[in-house]
XYZ file of C-alpha atoms in Angstrom:
341
model
C 20.217 -23.478 20.847
C 18.949 -20.531 18.823
C 17.235 -17.850 20.876
C 15.078 -14.851 20.000
C 17.728 -12.246 20.776
C 20.210 -13.851 18.397
C 17.617 -13.662 15.606
C 16.862 -10.023 16.393
C 20.539 -9.089 16.513
C 21.041 -10.690 13.107
C 18.154 -8.737 11.583
C 19.293 -5.432 13.054
C 22.982 -5.880 12.243
C 22.977 -7.851 8.992
C 19.644 -6.935 7.387
C 19.256 -3.278 8.426
C 15.851 -3.996 9.944
C 14.529 -1.123 12.052
C 11.828 -2.994 13.962
C 11.710 -6.703 14.851
C 9.235 -8.853 16.749
C 8.350 -12.522 17.105
C 4.855 -14.002 17.186
C 3.736 -17.560 17.917
C 2.878 -19.544 14.797
C -0.673 -20.204 15.912
C -3.390 -20.491 13.235
C -5.424 -17.390 12.442
C -8.697 -17.106 14.314
C -11.968 -17.712 12.496
C -12.841 -14.043 13.023
C -9.626 -12.934 11.324
C -10.166 -15.348 8.446
C -13.729 -14.164 7.966
C -12.700 -10.503 7.807
C -9.785 -11.100 5.431
C -11.841 -13.250 3.068
C -14.698 -10.725 3.076
C -12.293 -7.982 1.979
C -10.815 -10.249 -0.692
C -14.289 -11.038 -2.035
C -14.990 -7.320 -2.475
C -11.748 -6.812 -4.388
C -12.297 -9.912 -6.545
C -15.783 -8.736 -7.507
C -14.279 -5.492 -8.814
C -11.024 -6.877 -10.171
C -10.932 -10.531 -11.348
C -7.111 -10.376 -11.383
C -7.209 -10.372 -7.584
C -8.473 -13.971 -7.597
C -4.910 -15.233 -7.968
C -3.943 -13.570 -4.682
C -6.991 -14.652 -2.690
C -7.186 -17.059 0.221
C -5.712 -17.092 3.701
C -3.258 -19.685 4.954
C -1.980 -20.565 8.406
C 1.755 -20.709 9.239
C 1.655 -24.521 9.198
C 0.575 -24.395 5.538
C 3.977 -22.911 4.694
C 6.274 -24.707 7.163
C 5.638 -28.108 8.745
C 5.538 -27.875 12.529
C 5.860 -24.085 12.357
C 6.657 -22.629 15.782
C 7.394 -18.942 15.255
C 6.687 -16.040 12.913
C 9.500 -13.490 12.735
C 8.226 -10.042 11.788
C 10.523 -7.199 10.777
C 10.302 -3.919 8.948
C 11.877 -0.726 7.666
C 10.911 2.898 7.356
C 8.654 3.428 4.327
C 8.038 7.171 4.686
C 8.931 8.911 1.434
C 7.256 12.275 1.844
C 3.804 13.877 2.060
C 0.973 12.720 -0.165
C 0.884 15.879 -2.272
C 3.584 18.121 -3.689
C 3.623 21.768 -2.635
C 2.140 24.326 -5.048
C 5.555 25.936 -5.522
C 6.702 22.900 -7.503
C 3.865 22.856 -10.046
C 5.009 25.643 -12.370
C 5.145 23.327 -15.387
C 1.589 22.081 -15.033
C -0.590 20.034 -12.683
C 1.013 17.108 -10.927
C -0.643 14.051 -9.458
C 0.415 11.589 -6.818
C 1.011 7.848 -7.119
C 2.983 6.930 -4.030
C 6.566 5.730 -3.793
C 5.731 2.266 -2.457
C 3.793 1.018 -5.501
C 6.442 2.244 -7.937
C 9.634 1.303 -6.175
C 10.864 -2.201 -6.846
C 13.824 -1.479 -4.581
C 11.528 -1.763 -1.560
C 10.235 -5.172 -2.604
C 13.682 -6.378 -3.641
C 15.156 -5.230 -0.343
C 12.442 -7.081 1.594
C 13.086 -10.239 -0.431
C 16.828 -9.908 0.177
C 16.343 -9.439 3.926
C 14.030 -12.454 4.151
C 16.452 -14.571 2.114
C 19.343 -13.638 4.416
C 17.286 -14.554 7.456
C 16.279 -17.880 5.917
C 19.929 -18.703 5.175
C 20.759 -17.844 8.782
C 17.986 -20.090 10.107
C 19.010 -22.903 7.777
C 22.595 -22.687 9.053
C 21.186 -23.060 12.565
C 19.338 -26.203 11.482
C 15.801 -24.827 11.050
C 13.361 -24.702 8.150
C 11.632 -21.502 7.099
C 9.543 -19.783 4.444
C 8.703 -16.174 3.616
C 5.124 -15.995 2.325
C 4.178 -13.270 -0.132
C 0.495 -13.999 -0.733
C -2.286 -15.432 1.383
C -0.636 -14.547 4.680
C -2.066 -11.499 6.518
C 1.152 -9.979 7.825
C -0.537 -7.182 9.777
C -2.165 -9.698 12.113
C 1.171 -11.294 12.962
C 2.850 -7.885 13.260
C 0.396 -6.964 16.003
C 0.830 -10.345 17.715
C 4.607 -9.819 17.561
C 4.399 -6.476 19.334
C 5.602 -4.545 16.278
C 2.701 -2.164 16.771
C -1.014 -1.943 17.418
C -4.037 -1.580 15.173
C -4.923 2.026 14.520
C -8.384 3.325 13.707
C -7.088 3.606 10.138
C -6.620 -0.223 10.240
C -2.859 0.197 9.797
C -0.214 -1.063 12.199
C 1.139 1.802 14.322
C 4.701 1.446 15.526
C 6.126 3.795 18.172
C 9.234 4.522 16.082
C 7.904 4.454 12.516
C 4.222 5.231 12.967
C 2.199 3.708 10.133
C 5.173 3.933 7.767
C 6.467 0.417 8.384
C 7.157 -1.896 5.463
C 6.476 -5.299 7.041
C 7.993 -8.675 6.133
C 7.534 -12.077 7.748
C 9.478 -15.323 7.918
C 7.834 -18.471 9.294
C 10.105 -21.030 10.939
C 10.035 -24.235 12.956
C 12.529 -22.688 15.388
C 10.906 -22.498 18.864
C 11.593 -18.826 19.647
C 10.370 -16.820 22.627
C 7.489 -14.634 21.387
C 7.120 -10.945 22.166
C 4.089 -9.531 23.909
C 1.517 -7.540 21.917
C 1.183 -3.852 22.760
C -1.744 -3.148 25.032
C -2.878 0.153 23.601
C -5.136 1.763 21.036
C -5.807 5.196 19.542
C -7.813 6.412 22.511
C -10.039 9.383 21.703
C -8.136 10.392 18.560
C -10.337 10.367 15.439
C -8.207 12.383 13.027
C -8.046 9.678 10.361
C -11.733 8.827 10.704
C -12.727 12.457 10.194
C -10.226 13.094 7.382
C -11.108 10.084 5.205
C -12.526 11.581 1.972
C -15.167 8.890 1.511
C -15.973 7.981 5.110
C -14.457 4.528 4.676
C -13.343 4.552 8.321
C -16.741 5.327 9.819
C -16.597 2.144 11.880
C -13.484 2.646 13.990
C -10.734 0.053 13.505
C -12.599 -1.242 10.440
C -12.047 -0.249 6.816
C -14.976 -0.439 4.415
C -12.848 -1.642 1.513
C -15.292 -0.687 -1.220
C -15.433 2.918 0.003
C -11.676 3.508 0.179
C -10.250 5.660 -2.632
C -7.615 2.990 -3.313
C -10.480 0.652 -4.220
C -11.783 3.102 -6.828
C -8.357 3.990 -8.209
C -6.705 0.578 -8.301
C -9.301 -2.170 -8.115
C -12.540 -0.943 -9.669
C -12.650 -1.934 -13.322
C -15.215 0.402 -14.819
C -16.621 3.883 -14.358
C -15.652 5.734 -11.197
C -18.950 6.864 -9.619
C -19.699 10.546 -10.163
C -20.111 11.193 -6.456
C -16.573 9.923 -5.796
C -14.637 11.804 -8.478
C -14.344 15.167 -6.722
C -13.005 13.384 -3.632
C -10.159 11.821 -5.584
C -8.373 15.132 -6.021
C -5.175 14.647 -8.035
C -4.534 11.104 -6.801
C -3.976 8.592 -9.567
C -2.798 5.513 -7.681
C -3.161 5.684 -3.934
C -4.587 7.574 -0.972
C -2.457 8.398 2.066
C -4.758 10.690 4.030
C -5.120 8.370 7.011
C -1.338 8.107 7.331
C -0.514 11.730 6.583
C -2.782 12.954 9.362
C -1.857 10.378 12.022
C -0.138 12.011 15.032
C 2.232 9.036 15.279
C 3.754 10.097 11.951
C 4.664 13.671 12.885
C 8.329 12.996 13.595
C 9.115 10.193 11.162
C 12.408 10.686 9.315
C 12.247 10.676 5.525
C 13.632 7.506 3.931
C 15.929 9.058 1.333
C 17.753 5.818 0.545
C 14.768 4.192 -1.149
C 12.935 7.322 -2.307
C 12.272 7.816 -6.003
C 12.603 11.220 -7.726
C 9.685 13.649 -7.433
C 8.984 13.227 -11.161
C 7.959 9.623 -10.523
C 6.090 10.034 -7.233
C 4.366 13.260 -8.301
C 4.148 12.905 -12.103
C 3.094 15.646 -14.494
C -0.441 14.719 -15.473
C -0.898 16.321 -18.896
C 1.822 14.389 -20.793
C 0.822 11.197 -18.987
C -2.857 11.352 -19.992
C -2.323 10.140 -23.552
C 0.580 7.801 -22.813
C 1.111 5.125 -25.470
C 0.972 1.428 -24.668
C 4.699 1.155 -25.355
C 5.469 4.015 -22.971
C 3.152 2.564 -20.341
C 4.799 -0.856 -20.518
C 8.243 0.708 -20.186
C 7.284 3.002 -17.318
C 4.876 0.867 -15.279
C 4.645 -2.598 -16.799
C 7.055 -4.309 -14.410
C 6.128 -2.258 -11.337
C 3.761 -3.279 -8.559
C 1.697 -0.229 -9.524
C 1.177 -1.599 -13.032
C 0.020 -4.938 -11.627
C -2.365 -3.398 -9.113
C -3.923 -0.740 -11.322
C -4.531 -3.272 -14.069
C -3.430 -1.502 -17.223
C -3.043 1.685 -19.242
C -6.744 2.413 -19.662
C -7.302 2.604 -15.890
C -4.303 4.874 -15.410
C -5.676 7.210 -18.102
C -9.139 7.079 -16.517
C -7.648 8.145 -13.194
C -5.532 10.880 -14.765
C -8.572 12.335 -16.526
C -10.367 12.614 -13.185
C -7.281 14.131 -11.548
C -6.993 16.741 -14.316
C -10.640 17.638 -13.864
C -9.894 18.265 -10.195
C -6.614 20.130 -10.779
C -8.400 23.337 -11.826
C -5.864 24.044 -14.579
C -7.307 24.798 -18.013
C -3.969 24.134 -19.681
C -5.087 20.492 -19.522
C -8.009 21.070 -21.906
C -6.148 20.332 -25.198
C -4.917 16.962 -23.900
C -8.364 16.186 -22.497
C -9.958 17.019 -25.865
C -7.724 14.399 -27.469
C -8.615 11.845 -24.798
C -12.321 12.640 -25.233
C -12.041 11.275 -28.790
C -10.170 8.136 -27.773
C -11.338 4.747 -29.006
C -11.704 3.569 -25.396
C -15.119 4.605 -24.077
C -13.894 4.458 -20.477
C -11.209 7.037 -21.234
C -13.591 9.150 -23.331
C -16.265 9.429 -20.663
C -13.885 10.421 -17.873
C -12.075 12.908 -20.109
C -15.396 14.517 -21.036
C -16.312 14.773 -17.358
C -13.040 16.609 -16.742
C -13.641 18.944 -19.683
C -17.119 19.776 -18.433
C -15.786 20.473 -14.946
C -12.948 22.711 -16.133
C -15.270 24.559 -18.495
C -17.998 25.258 -15.958
């Protein structure tokens, strides 16, 4: 009979997993469903493309008579959010984030899950690895992988918040792990550091106040009162992870890390990127799917250049301020006005 330790040994030895836990395949609570659906509704209202990824499904919706949810993960720390000033001699650089650009991470997770499913099948059990509609963080906490932080991320003792989580649902009756009985205590570093106050209610993220919402999901003008807070970010915000004490000693994942030029791109040449260049650079990346297209990338870059305090960006911004796309024009003009003041 298959036991939990045999599954864990397989993941550690054959799949290079760094953390593994097992949760019971019980349905999600009504409270969890309500919170997940509320967040999805906010994202759908801003970005209609998110409708395809909406909904929440129980383990039994993926595997008949599901008994266990196997949760595993790898280190996803690829460096600090911003590049040091000493590396900006050729112009202002922004930050996107390695995770959204790196298909190797997703492909590796798919490969690991596929290996585990083959292993379970050889043992006589059915399984599935859901990609959408299955809130993996909830099961990660139930599996003892970590605990919910005040930044609403899963905190693992070994990897902090930098854990790339995958799940496989199976009808194998495995012994579940116990959830961690801990929280963040009196620490409020992430709450106080959040640029927009999206973490005001501890352990709860106000989705429509998070900078990722404005950068990746909002399809329209970025509110004036938010633009200064964006800094040079063009695709993500990592403040609540960068400042978390649990992340102080995390080892850099060099195996899956992309070059600095991709994680911290030069902003000026990217502002007026052609559609052909955009499709080649971002079209097949998760980042391209999430951000929603070239015009939103250029919108974000215009704001980042306005915040970069580098007047060498003015010629490129002047070109963008005459663009046929009003969204690009208005944000470029805002940046020009800011740099010229």
